[in-house]
mmCIF file of C-alpha atoms in Angstrom:
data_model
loop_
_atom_site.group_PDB
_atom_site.id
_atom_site.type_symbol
_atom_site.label_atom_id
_atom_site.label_comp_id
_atom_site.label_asym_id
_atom_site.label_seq_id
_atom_site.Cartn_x
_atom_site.Cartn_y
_atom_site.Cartn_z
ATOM 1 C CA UNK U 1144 -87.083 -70.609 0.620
ATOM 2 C CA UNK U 1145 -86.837 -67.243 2.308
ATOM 3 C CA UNK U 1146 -83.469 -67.208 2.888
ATOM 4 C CA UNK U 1147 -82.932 -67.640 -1.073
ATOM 5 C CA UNK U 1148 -84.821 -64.886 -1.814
ATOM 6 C CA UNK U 1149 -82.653 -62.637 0.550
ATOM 7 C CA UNK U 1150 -79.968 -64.243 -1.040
ATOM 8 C CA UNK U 1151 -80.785 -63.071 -4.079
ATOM 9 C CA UNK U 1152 -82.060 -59.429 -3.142
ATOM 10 C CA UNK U 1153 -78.566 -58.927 -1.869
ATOM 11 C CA UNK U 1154 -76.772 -59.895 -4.789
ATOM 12 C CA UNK U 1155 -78.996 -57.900 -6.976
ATOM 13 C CA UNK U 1156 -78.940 -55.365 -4.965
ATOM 14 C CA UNK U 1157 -75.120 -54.987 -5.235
ATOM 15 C CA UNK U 1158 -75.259 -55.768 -8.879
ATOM 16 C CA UNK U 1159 -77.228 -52.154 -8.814
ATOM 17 C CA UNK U 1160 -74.887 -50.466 -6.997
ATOM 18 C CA UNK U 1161 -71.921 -51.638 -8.811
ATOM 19 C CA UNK U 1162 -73.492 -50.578 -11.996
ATOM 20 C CA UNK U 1163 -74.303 -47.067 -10.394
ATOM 21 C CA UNK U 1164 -70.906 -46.464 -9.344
ATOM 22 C CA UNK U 1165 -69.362 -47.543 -12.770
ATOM 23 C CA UNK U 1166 -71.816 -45.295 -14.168
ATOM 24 C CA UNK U 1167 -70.900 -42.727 -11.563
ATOM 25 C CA UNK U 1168 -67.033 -42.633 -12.084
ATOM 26 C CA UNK U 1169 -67.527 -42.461 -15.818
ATOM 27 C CA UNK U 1170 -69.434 -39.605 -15.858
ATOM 28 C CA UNK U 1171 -67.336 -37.482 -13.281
ATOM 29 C CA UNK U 1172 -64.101 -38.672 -15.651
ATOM 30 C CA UNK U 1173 -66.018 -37.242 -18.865
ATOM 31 C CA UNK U 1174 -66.862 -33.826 -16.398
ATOM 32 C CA UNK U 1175 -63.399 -33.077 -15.513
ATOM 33 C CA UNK U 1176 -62.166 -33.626 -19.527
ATOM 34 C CA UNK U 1177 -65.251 -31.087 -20.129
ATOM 35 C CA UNK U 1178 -63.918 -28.872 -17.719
ATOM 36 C CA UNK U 1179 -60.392 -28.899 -18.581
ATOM 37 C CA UNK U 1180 -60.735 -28.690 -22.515
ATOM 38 C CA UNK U 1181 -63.575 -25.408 -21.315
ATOM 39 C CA UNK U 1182 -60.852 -23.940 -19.577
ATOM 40 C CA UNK U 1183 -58.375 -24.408 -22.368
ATOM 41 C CA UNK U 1184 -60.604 -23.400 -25.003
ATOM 42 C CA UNK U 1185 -61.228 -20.365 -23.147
ATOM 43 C CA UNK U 1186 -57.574 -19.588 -22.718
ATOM 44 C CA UNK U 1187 -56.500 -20.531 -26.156
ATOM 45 C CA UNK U 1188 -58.850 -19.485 -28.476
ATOM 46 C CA UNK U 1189 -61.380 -16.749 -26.331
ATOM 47 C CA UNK U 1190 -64.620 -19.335 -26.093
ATOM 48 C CA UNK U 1191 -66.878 -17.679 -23.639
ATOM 49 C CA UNK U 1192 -69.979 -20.422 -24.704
ATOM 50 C CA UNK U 1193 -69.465 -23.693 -25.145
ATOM 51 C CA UNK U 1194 -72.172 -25.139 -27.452
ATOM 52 C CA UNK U 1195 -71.206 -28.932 -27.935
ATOM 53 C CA UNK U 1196 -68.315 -30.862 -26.186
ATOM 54 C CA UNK U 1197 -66.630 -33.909 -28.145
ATOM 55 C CA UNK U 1198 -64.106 -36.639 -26.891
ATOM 56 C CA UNK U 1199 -62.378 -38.493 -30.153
ATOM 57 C CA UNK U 1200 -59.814 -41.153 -29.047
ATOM 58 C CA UNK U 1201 -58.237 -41.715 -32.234
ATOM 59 C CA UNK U 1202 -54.389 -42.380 -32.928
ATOM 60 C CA UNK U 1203 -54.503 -39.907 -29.959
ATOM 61 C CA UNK U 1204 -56.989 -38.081 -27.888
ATOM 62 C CA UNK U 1205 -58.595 -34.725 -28.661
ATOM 63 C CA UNK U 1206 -61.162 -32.731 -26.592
ATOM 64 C CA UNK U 1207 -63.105 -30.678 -28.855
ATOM 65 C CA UNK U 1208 -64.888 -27.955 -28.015
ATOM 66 C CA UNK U 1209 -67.875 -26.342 -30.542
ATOM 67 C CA UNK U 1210 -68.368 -22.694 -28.891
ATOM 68 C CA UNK U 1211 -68.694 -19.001 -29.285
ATOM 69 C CA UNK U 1212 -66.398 -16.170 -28.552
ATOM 70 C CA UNK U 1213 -66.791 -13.147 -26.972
ATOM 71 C CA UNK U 1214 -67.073 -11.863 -30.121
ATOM 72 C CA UNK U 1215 -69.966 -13.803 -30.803
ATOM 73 C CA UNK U 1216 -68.021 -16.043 -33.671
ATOM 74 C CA UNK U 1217 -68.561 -19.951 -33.876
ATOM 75 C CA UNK U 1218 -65.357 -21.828 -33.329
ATOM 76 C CA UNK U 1219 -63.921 -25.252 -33.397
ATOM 77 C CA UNK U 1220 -61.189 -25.842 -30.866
ATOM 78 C CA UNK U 1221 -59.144 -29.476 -30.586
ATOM 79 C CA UNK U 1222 -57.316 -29.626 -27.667
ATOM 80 C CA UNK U 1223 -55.166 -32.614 -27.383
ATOM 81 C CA UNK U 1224 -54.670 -35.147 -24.541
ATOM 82 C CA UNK U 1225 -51.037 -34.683 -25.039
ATOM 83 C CA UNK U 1226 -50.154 -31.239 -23.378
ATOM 84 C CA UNK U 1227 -46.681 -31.067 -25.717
ATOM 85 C CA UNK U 1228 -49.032 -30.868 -28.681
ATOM 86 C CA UNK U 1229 -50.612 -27.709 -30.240
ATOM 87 C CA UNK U 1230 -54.317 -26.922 -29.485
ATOM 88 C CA UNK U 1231 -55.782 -26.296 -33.134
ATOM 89 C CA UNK U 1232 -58.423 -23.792 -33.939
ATOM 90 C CA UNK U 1233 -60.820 -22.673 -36.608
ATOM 91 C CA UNK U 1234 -63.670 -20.967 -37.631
ATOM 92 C CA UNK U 1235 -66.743 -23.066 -37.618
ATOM 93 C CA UNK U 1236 -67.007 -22.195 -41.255
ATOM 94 C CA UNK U 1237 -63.882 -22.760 -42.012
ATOM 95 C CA UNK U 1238 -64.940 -26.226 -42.469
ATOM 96 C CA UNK U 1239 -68.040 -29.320 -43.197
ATOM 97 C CA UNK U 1240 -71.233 -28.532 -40.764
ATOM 98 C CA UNK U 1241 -72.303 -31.482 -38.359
ATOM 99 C CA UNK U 1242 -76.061 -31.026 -40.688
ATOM 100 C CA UNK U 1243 -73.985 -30.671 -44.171
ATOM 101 C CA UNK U 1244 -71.941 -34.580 -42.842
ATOM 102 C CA UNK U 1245 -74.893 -36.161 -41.985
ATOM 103 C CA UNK U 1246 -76.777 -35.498 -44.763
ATOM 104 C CA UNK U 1247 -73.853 -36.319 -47.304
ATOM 105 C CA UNK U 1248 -73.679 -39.612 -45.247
ATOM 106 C CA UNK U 1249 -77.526 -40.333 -45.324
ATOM 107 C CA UNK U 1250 -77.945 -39.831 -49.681
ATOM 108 C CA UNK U 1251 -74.818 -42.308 -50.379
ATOM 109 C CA UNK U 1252 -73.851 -44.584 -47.661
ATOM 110 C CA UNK U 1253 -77.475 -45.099 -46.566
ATOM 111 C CA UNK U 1254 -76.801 -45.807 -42.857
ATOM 112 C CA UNK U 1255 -79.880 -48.081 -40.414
ATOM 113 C CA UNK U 1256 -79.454 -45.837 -37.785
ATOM 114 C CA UNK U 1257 -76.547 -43.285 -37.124
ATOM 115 C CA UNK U 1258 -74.611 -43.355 -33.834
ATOM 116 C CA UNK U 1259 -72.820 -40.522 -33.948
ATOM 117 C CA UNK U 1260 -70.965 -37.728 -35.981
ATOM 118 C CA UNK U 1261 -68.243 -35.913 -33.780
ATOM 119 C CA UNK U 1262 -64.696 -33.963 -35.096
ATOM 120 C CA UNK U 1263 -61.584 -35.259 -34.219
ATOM 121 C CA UNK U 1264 -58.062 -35.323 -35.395
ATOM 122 C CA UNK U 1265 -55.887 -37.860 -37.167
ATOM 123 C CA UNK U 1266 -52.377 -36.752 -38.331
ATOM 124 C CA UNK U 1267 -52.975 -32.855 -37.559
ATOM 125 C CA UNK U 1268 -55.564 -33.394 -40.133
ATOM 126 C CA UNK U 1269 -58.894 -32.060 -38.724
ATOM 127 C CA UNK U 1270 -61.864 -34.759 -39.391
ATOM 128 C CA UNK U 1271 -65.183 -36.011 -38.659
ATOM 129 C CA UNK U 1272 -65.651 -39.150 -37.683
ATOM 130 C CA UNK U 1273 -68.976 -40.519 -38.577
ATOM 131 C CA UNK U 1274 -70.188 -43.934 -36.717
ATOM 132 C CA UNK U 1275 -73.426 -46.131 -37.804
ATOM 133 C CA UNK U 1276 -74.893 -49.060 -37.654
ATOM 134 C CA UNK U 1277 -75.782 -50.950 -40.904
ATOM 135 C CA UNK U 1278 -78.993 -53.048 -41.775
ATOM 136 C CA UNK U 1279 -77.257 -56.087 -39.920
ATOM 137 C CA UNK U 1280 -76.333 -54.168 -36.903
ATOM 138 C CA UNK U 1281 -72.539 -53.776 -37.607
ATOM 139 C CA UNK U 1282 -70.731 -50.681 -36.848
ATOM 140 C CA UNK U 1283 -69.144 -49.128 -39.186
ATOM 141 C CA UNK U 1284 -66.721 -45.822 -39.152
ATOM 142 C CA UNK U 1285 -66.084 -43.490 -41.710
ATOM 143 C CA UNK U 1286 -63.980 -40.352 -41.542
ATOM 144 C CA UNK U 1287 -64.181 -36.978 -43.659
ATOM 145 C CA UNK U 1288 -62.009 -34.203 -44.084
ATOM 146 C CA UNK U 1289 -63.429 -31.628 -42.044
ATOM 147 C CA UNK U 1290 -62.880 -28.943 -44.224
ATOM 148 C CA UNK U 1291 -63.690 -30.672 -47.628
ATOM 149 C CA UNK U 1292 -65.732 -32.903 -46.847
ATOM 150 C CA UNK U 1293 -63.714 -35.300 -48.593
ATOM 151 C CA UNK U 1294 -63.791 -39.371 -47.993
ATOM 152 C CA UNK U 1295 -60.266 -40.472 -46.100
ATOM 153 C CA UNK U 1296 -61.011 -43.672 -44.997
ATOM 154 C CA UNK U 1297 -63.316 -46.150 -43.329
ATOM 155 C CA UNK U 1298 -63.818 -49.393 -41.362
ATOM 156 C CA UNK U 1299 -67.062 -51.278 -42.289
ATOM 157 C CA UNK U 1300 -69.084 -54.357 -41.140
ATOM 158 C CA UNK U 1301 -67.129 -54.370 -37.443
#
């Protein structure tokens, strides 16, 4: 009998630790896309603060950076994965708040609970993507223009 339960304290004590360093890795990969789309935001576009850091994997990656510049002026800055591509920026009233989204989302689509609202890009077109769950726990995705706030499209019940 004892030597079951030491058995099974060793395997579930390496199940731990295998979930710890998955954990681990994951967060040190999103820290060094944090740190590189910081640096580039701060090269590119003068962002001295950084207030909110996104990662939209899309039809391709963008880092997207929600900070002030020296200046003191609120930008949005998408910097893509792809180091050929342009980094894009604008002034954070040049488009949609994150507040002004989610409550356009909450009076007509009527979400159960809201996972997130983040910016990203699809076609050089600057969006939010907008990700809840509905009453019977499917995900569903809808994306905005970020400017407009116009509906471009949407995956439901997934």
């Amino acid at each position: 009998m004892k030597k079951w339960v030491v058995i099974i304290s060793i395997f579930i004590c390496c199940m731990i630790g295998f979930v710890m360093n998955s954990y681990l890795q994951g967060m040190q990969e999103r820290k060094e896309y944090y740190n590189y789309a910081a640096n580039e935001a701060k090269r590119a576009a003068d962002i001295s603060t950084v207030d909110e850091f996104f990662l939209y994997n899309g039809r391709e990656t963008y880092y997207v950076i929600v900070g002030k510049t020296s200046d003191g002026e609120k930008k949005t800055v998408w910097i893509p994965k792809d180091q050929e591509k342009k980094i894009i920026q604008k002034s954070y009233s040049f488009g949609k708040s994150k507040e002004e989204i989610l409550k356009m989302v909450q009076n007509e689509l009527k979400p159960y609970e809201i996972i997130s609202i983040k910016p990203g890009m699809e076609k050089n077109i600057p969006i939010w993507e907008v990700t809840y769950k509905d009453r019977d726990g499917k995900y569903n995705y809808y994306y905005f223009d970020y400017k407009t706030g116009e509906w471009l499209k949407f995956y439901k019940s997934i």
